[in-house]
Coordinates of C-alpha atoms and ligand atoms in Angstrom, one line a residue:
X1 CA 48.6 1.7 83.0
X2 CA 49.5 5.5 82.2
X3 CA 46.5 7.9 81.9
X4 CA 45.0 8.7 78.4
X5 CA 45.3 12.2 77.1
X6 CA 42.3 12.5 75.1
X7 CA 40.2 9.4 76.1
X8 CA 37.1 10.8 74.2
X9 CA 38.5 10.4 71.0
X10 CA 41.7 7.5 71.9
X11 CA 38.9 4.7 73.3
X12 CA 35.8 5.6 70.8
X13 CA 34.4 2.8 69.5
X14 CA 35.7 2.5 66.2
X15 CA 31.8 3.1 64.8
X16 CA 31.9 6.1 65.4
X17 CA 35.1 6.9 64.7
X18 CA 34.9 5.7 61.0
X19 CA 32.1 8.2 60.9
X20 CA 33.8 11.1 62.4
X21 CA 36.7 10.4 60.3
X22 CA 34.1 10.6 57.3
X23 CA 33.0 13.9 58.5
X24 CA 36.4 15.3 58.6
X25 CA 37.4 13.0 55.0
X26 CA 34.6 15.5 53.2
X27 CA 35.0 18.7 54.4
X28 CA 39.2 18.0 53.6
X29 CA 38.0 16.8 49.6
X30 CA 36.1 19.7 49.5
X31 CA 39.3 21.8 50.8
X32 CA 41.2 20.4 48.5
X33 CA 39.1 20.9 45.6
X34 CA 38.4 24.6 46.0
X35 CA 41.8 25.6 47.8
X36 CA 44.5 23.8 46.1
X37 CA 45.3 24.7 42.3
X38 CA 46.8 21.0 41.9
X39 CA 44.0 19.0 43.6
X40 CA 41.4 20.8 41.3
X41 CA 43.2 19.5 38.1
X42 CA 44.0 16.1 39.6
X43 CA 40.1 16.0 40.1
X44 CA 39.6 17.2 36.8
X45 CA 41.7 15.0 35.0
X46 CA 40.2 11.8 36.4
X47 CA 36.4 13.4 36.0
X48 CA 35.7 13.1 39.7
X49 CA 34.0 16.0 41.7
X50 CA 33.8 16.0 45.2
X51 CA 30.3 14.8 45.6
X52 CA 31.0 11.9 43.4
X53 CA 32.9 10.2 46.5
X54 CA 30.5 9.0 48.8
X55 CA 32.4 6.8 51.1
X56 CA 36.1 5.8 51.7
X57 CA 36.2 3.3 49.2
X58 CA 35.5 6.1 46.7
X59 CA 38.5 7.8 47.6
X60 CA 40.5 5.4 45.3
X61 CA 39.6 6.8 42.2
X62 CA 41.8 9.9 43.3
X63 CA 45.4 9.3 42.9
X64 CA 48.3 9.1 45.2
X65 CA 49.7 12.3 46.2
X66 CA 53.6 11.9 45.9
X67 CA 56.4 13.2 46.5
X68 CA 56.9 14.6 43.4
X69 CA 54.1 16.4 43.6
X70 CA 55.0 18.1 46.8
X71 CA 58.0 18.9 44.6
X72 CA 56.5 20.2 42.2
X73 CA 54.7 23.2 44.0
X74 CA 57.8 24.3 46.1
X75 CA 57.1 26.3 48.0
X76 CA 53.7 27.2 48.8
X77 CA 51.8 25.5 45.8
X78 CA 50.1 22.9 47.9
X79 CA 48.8 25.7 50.3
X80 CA 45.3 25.7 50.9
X81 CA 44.8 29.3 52.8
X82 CA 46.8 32.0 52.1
X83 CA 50.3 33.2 53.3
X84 CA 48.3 35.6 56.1
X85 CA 46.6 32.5 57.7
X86 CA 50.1 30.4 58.6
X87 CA 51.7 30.6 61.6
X88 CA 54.5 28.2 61.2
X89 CA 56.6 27.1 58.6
X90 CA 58.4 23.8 59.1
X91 CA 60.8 21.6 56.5
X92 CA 61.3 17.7 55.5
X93 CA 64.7 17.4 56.8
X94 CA 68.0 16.9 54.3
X95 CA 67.0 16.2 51.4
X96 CA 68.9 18.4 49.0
X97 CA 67.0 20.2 46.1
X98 CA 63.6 21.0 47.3
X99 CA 62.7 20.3 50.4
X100 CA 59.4 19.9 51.4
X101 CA 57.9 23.4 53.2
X102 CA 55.0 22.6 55.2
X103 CA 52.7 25.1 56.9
X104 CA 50.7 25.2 60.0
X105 CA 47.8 27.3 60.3
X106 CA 47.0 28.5 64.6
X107 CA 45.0 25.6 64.8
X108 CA 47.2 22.8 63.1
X109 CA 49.7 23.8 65.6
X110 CA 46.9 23.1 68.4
X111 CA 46.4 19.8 66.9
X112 CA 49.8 18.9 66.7
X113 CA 50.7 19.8 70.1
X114 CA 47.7 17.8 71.3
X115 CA 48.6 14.5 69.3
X116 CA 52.5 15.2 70.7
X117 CA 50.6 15.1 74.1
X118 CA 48.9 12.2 73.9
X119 CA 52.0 10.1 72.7
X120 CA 54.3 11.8 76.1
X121 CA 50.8 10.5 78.2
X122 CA 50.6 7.4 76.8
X123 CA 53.9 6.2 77.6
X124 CA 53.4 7.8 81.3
X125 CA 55.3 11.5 80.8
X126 CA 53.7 14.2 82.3
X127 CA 54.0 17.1 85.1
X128 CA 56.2 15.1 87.3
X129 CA 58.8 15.3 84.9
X130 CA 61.8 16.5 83.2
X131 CA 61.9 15.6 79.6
X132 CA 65.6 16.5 77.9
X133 CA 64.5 17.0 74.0
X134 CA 67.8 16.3 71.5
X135 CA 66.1 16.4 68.8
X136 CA 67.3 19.2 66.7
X137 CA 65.2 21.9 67.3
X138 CA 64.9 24.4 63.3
X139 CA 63.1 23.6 60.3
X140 CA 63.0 19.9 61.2
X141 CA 59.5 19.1 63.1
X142 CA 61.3 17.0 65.7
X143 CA 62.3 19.6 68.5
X144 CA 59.6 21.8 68.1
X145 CA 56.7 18.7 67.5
X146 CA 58.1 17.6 71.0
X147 CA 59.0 20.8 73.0
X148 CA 54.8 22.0 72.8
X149 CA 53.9 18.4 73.2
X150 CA 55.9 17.8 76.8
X151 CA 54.7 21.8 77.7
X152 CA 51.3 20.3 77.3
X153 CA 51.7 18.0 79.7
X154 CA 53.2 19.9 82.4
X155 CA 56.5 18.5 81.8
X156 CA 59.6 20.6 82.5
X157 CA 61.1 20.9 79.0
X158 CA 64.9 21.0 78.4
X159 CA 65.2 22.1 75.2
X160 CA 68.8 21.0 74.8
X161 CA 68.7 20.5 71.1
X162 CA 70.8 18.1 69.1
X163 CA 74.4 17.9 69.1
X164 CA 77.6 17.1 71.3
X165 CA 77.1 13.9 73.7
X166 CA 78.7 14.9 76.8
X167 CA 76.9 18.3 76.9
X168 CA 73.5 15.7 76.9
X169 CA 75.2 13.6 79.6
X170 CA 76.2 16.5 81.8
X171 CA 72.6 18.2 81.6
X172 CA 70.9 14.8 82.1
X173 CA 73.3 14.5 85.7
X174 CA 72.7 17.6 86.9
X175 CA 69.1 18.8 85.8
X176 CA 67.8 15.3 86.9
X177 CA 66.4 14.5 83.6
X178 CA 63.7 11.5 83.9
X179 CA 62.9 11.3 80.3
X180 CA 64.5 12.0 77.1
X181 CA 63.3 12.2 73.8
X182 CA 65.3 11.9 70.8
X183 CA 66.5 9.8 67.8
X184 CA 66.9 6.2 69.2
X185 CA 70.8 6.5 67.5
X186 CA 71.3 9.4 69.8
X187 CA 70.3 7.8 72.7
X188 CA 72.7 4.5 71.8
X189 CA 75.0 7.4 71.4
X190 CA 74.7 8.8 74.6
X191 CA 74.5 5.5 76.3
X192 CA 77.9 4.7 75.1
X193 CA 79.5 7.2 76.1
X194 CA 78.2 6.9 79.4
X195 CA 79.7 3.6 79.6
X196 CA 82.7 4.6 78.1
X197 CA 83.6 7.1 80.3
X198 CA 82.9 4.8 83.2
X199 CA 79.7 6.9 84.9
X200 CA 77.3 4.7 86.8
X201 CA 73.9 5.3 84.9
X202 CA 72.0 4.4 88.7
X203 CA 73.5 8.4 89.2
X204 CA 71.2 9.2 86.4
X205 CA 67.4 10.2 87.7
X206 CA 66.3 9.0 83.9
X207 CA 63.5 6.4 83.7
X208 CA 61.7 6.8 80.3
X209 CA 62.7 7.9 76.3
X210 CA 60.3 8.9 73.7
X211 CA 62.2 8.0 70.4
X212 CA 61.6 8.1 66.2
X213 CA 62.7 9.8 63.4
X214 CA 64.2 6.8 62.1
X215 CA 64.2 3.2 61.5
X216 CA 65.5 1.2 64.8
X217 CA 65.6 -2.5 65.5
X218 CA 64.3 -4.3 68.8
X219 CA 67.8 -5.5 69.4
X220 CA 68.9 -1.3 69.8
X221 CA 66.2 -0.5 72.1
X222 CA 67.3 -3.7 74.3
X223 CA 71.0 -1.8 74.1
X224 CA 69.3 1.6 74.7
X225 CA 67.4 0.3 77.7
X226 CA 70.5 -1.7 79.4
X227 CA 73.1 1.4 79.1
X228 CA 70.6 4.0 80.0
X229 CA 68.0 2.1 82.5
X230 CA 65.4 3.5 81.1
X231 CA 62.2 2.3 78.9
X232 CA 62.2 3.1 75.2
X233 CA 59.5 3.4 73.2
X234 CA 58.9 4.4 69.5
X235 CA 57.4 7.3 67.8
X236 CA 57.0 7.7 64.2
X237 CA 55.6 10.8 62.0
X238 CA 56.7 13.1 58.7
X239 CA 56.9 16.2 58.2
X240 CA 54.2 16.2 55.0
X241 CA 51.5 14.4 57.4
X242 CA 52.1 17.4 60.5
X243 CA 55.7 15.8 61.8
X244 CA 55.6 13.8 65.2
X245 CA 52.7 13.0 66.6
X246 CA 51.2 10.5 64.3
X247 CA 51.6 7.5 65.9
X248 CA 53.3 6.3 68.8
X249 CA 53.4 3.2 71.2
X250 CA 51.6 2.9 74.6
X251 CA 52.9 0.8 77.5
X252 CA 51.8 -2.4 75.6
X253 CA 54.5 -1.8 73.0
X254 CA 52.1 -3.4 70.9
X255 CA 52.5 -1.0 68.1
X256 CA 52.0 2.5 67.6
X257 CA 48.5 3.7 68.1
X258 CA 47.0 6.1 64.7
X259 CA 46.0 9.4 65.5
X260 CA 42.7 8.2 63.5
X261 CA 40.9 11.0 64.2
X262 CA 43.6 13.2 62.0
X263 CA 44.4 10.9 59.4
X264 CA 42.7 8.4 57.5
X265 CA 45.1 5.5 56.9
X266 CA 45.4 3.3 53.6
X267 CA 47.9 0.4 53.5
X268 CA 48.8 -0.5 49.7
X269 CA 50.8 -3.1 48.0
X270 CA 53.5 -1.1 46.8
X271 CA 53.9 -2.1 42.9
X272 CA 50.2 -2.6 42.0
X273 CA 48.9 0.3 44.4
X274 CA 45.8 -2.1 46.1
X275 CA 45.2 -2.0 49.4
X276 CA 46.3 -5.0 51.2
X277 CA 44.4 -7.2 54.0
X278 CA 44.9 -5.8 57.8
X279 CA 48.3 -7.8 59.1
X280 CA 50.2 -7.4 55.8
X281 CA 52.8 -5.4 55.3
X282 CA 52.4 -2.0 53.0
X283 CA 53.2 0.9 51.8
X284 CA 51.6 3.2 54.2
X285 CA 49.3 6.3 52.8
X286 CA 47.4 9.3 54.8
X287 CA 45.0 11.4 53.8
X288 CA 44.2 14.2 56.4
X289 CA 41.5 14.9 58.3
X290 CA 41.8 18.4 60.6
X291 CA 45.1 20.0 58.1
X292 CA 44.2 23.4 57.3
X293 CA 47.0 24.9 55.9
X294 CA 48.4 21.9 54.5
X295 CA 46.1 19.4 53.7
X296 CA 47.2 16.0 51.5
X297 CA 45.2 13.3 50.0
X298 CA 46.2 9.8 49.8
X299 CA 50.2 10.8 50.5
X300 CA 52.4 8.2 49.6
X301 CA 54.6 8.0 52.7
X302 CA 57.0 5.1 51.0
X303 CA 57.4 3.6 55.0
X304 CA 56.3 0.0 54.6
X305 CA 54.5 -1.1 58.3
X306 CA 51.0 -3.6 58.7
X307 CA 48.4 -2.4 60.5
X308 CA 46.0 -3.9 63.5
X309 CA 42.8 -2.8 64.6
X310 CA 42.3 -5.5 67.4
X311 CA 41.6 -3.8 70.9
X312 CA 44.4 -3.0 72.6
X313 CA 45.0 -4.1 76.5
X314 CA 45.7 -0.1 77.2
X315 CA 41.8 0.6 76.5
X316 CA 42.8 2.8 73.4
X317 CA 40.7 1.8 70.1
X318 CA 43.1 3.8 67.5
X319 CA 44.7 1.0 65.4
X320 CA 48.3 0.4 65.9
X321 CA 50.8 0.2 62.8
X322 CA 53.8 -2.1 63.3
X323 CA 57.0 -0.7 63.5
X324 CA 58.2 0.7 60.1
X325 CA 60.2 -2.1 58.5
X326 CA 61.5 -0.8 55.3
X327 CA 61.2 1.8 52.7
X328 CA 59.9 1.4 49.3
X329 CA 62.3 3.5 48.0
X330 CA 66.2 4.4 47.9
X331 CA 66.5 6.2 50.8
X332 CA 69.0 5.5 53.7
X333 CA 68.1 7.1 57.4
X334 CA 71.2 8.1 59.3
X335 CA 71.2 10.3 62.8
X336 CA 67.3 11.0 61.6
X337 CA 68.5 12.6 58.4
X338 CA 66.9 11.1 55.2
X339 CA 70.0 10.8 52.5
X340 CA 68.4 9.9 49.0
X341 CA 71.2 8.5 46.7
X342 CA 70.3 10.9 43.9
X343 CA 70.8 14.2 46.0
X344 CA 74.4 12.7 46.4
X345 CA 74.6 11.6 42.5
X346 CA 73.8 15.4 42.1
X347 CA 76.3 17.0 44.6
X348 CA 79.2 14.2 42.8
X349 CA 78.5 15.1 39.1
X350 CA 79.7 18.9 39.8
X351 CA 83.4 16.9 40.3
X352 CA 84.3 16.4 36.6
X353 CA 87.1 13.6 38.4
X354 CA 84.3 11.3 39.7
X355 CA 83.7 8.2 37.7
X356 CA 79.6 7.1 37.5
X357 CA 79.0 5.0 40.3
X358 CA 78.6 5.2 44.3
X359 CA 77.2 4.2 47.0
X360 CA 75.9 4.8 50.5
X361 CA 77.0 2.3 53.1
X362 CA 75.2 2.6 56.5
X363 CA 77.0 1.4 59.5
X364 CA 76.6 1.1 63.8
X365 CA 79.5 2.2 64.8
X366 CA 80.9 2.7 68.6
X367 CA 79.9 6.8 67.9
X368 CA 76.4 5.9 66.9
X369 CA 75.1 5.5 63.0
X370 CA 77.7 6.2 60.3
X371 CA 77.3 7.0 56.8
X372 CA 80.1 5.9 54.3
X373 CA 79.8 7.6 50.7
X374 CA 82.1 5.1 48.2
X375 CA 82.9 6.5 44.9
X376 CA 84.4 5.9 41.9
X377 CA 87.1 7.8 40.5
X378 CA 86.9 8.6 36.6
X379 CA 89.7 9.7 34.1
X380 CA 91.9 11.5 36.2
X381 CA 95.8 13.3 35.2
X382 CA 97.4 12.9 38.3
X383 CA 97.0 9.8 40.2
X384 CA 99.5 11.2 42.7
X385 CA 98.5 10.1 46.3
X386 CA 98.3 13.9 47.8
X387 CA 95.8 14.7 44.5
X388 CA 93.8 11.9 45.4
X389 CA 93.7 12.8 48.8
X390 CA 92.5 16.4 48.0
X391 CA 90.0 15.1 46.1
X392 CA 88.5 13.0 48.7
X393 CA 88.8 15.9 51.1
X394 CA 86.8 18.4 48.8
X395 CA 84.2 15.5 48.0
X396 CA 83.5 14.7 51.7
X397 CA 83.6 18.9 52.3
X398 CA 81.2 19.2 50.0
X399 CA 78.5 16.1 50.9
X400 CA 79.0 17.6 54.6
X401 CA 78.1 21.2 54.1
X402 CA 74.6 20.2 51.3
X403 CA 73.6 17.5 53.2
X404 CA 74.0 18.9 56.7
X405 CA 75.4 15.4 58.1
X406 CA 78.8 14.1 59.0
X407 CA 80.1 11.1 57.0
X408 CA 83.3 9.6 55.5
X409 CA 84.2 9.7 51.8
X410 CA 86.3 6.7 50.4
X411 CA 87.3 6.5 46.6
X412 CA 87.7 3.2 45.1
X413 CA 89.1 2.0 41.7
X414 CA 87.1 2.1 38.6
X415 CA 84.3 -0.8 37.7
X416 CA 84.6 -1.5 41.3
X417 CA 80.8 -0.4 41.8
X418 CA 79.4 -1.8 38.8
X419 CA 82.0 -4.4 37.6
X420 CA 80.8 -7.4 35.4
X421 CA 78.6 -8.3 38.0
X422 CA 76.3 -5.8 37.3
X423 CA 75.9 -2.6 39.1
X424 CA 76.0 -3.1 42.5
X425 CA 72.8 -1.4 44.4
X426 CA 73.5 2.6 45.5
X427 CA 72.7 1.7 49.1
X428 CA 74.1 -0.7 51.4
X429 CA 73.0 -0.8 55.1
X430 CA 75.2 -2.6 57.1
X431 CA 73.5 -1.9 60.4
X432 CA 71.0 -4.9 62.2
X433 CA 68.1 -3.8 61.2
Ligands
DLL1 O1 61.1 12.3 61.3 C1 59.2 13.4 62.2 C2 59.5 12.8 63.6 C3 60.2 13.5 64.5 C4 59.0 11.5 63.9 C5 60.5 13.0 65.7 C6 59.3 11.0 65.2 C7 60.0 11.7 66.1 P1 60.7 13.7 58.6 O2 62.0 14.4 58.8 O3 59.8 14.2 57.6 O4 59.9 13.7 60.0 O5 61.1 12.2 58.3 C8 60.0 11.3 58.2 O6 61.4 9.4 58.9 O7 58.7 8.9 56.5 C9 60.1 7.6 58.1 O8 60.7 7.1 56.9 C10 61.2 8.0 59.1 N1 60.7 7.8 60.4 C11 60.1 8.7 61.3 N2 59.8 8.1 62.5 C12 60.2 6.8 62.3 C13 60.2 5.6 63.2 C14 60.2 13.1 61.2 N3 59.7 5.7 64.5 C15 60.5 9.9 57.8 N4 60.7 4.5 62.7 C16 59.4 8.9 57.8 C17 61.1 4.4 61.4 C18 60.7 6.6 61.0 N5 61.2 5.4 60.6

């Protein structure tokens, strides 16, 4: 079994690590409270002062922090130290209209580089290797969450960045990569092409991958693992919570082990908001525990996992969350970027020839994850083929350039999208799941 990074804290008994997450859980309400303009009213509103919570249960009578709220305060609103005290500004990554802007103050960045580290450890990365990082390296927390985290551990970093598959292929030959981290598409991406341009992957010196960013199925990893010959394992985080580094899987692949000690995790039934026994699925929520710049209480994440606090055969006593199975709401994941149906709806309304419906369709094709937009046409003069055919080319333009992501645009008929049968749902993911 790999080597812990932090055993102090990843095999505590889980006594005392309830009460140093209760530690941390007071000083971040009292944070809150005094730092954050929109914390103080929330507390206001529901007559609750700090000192009135006296132990985790207590923390229900806050409410969930949403999205919406982050919205709300674009850009710096939830900031709880001022502008002078950040070091780092990172993004939630495409979502049109108002991203989320997340800031890290000297010491978040520490943290974040340390929890980074203990998820290359626990999966056996360290100084004896090369680690090839595609994830896109920008306002996105993948490439920069992992570059620090593999430094840390006295990796050599490639910090090839995302993009074109046969650059990956041609670094990963001749700098000898031995682990890649990435989006798991990517990597099926990459694997591919390998195959399809007939290279022996026994030439390649790559043994383990580090993988998240989006949903991805046991049967893709098995694919992943056979092109590449390599070990996959999963990684999970968001940019509102720090970005990568939340949770990840050690060689048990028994679920990703919590960075506790950061965040305190609820699991809640989705409708009614109460939290369900350990083993069920839920909607997951984080408060956290060390966030300086940024700190969030009870953040509805919308990623629907279970969670298990059993020991773990790797010696670590974090609790491990299953692997994310769905999402509570409308969102489709493709190539890592998060597509919500209304930031499409948005971008199609400004085209007075659209009719009212469309949908998303995600698909596995040979190239990796696909993303079809259908949509209607409305009242339009000229049905000509070649106007159609313009139209569909400024649509699909359009949906490239705002949502930073390649994809296909199809128009179909009237009523075809919500015909008598109703309206038919705005996304459609075609891919095994
Ligand atoms: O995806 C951070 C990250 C980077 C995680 C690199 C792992 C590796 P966001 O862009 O804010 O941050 O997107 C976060 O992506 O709420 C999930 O819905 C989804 N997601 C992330 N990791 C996984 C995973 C980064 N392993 C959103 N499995 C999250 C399934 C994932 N979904």
């Amino acid at each position: 079994m790999s080597a812990i990074w932090n055993p102090a804290v990843e095999t505590m008994p889980r006594e005392e690590l309830r009460q140093l997450q209760w530690e941390r859980l007071q000083s971040t309400i009292n944070r809150c409270y005094r730092y954050v303009a929109y914390y103080g009213s929330v507390f206001n509103e529901v007559g609750v002062q700090p000192e009135d919570l006296q132990s985790f249960d207590d923390l229900r009578r806050l409410p969930f922090t949403t999205k919406q709220s982050l919205r709300d305060s674009y850009p710096y609103g939830m900031f709880a130290v001022p502008l002078r005290e950040v070091v780092r500004l990172q993004s939630s990554y495409g979502t049109t209209g108002h991203p989320t802007v997340v800031g890290y103050t000297s010491n978040d960045l520490d943290h974040w580089t340390d929890l980074v580290a203990r998820s290359f450890t626990g999966v056996g990365i360290g100084k004896e290797d090369v680690v090839q990082i595609f994830f896109g390296y920008g306002l996105f927390t993948g490439g920069f969450g992992f570059h620090y985290g593999a430094e840390a551990v006295g990796a050599a970093v490639i910090p090839v960045s995302s993009g074109d598959v046969e650059r990956q292929l041609r670094v990963m030959q001749d700098f000898r990569t031995t682990a890649l981290a990435g989006t798991p598409s990517h990597a099926l991406h990459m694997g591919r092409m390998l195959e399809k341009l007939d290279l022996d992957p026994h030439s390649l010196s790559v043994r383990v991958g580090l993988f998240g960013a989006e949903p991805w199925s046991e049967n893709t990893r098995e694919e992943i693992e056979r092109l590449l010959l390599l070990t996959a394992y999963d990684s999970y985080g968001l940019a509102e919570i720090g970005g990568p580094g939340v949770s990840a899987e050690c060689e048990c692949r028994c679920g990703l082990h919590l960075a506790e000690d950061h965040f305190y995790v609820e699991v809640v039934d989705p409708d009614s908001g109460e939290p369900v026994p350990e083993g069920e699925l839920g909607e997951l929520v984080f408060t956290t525990l060390t966030k300086e710049a940024f700190p969030l209480l009870r953040y509805r994440t919308g990623d629907v996992a279970s969670l298990d606090t059993s020991p773990c055969a790797c010696g670590r006593t974090l609790a491990r969350m299953s692997r994310i199975k769905r999402r509570t709401d409308e969102v489709l994941i493709i190539q890592g970027i998060r597509v919500a149906p209304d930031d499409v709806g948005e971008i199609l309304r400004a085209f007075p020839e659209v009719g009212e419906a469309y949908q998303l369709v995600g698909r596995e094709e040979g190239q990796g994850d696909a993303l079809e937009v259908l949509v209607e046409v409305g009242v339009i003069q000229d049905l000509s083929l070649q106007s159609l055919e313009r139209l569909r080319e400024r649509l699909e333009e359009n949906l490239r350039r705002t949502l930073g992501l390649e994809l296909t645009v199809r128009l179909v008929e009237p009523q075809t999208l919500h015909g008598p049968a109703g309206r038919q749902p705005r996304i459609r993911d075609e891919r095994a799941l």
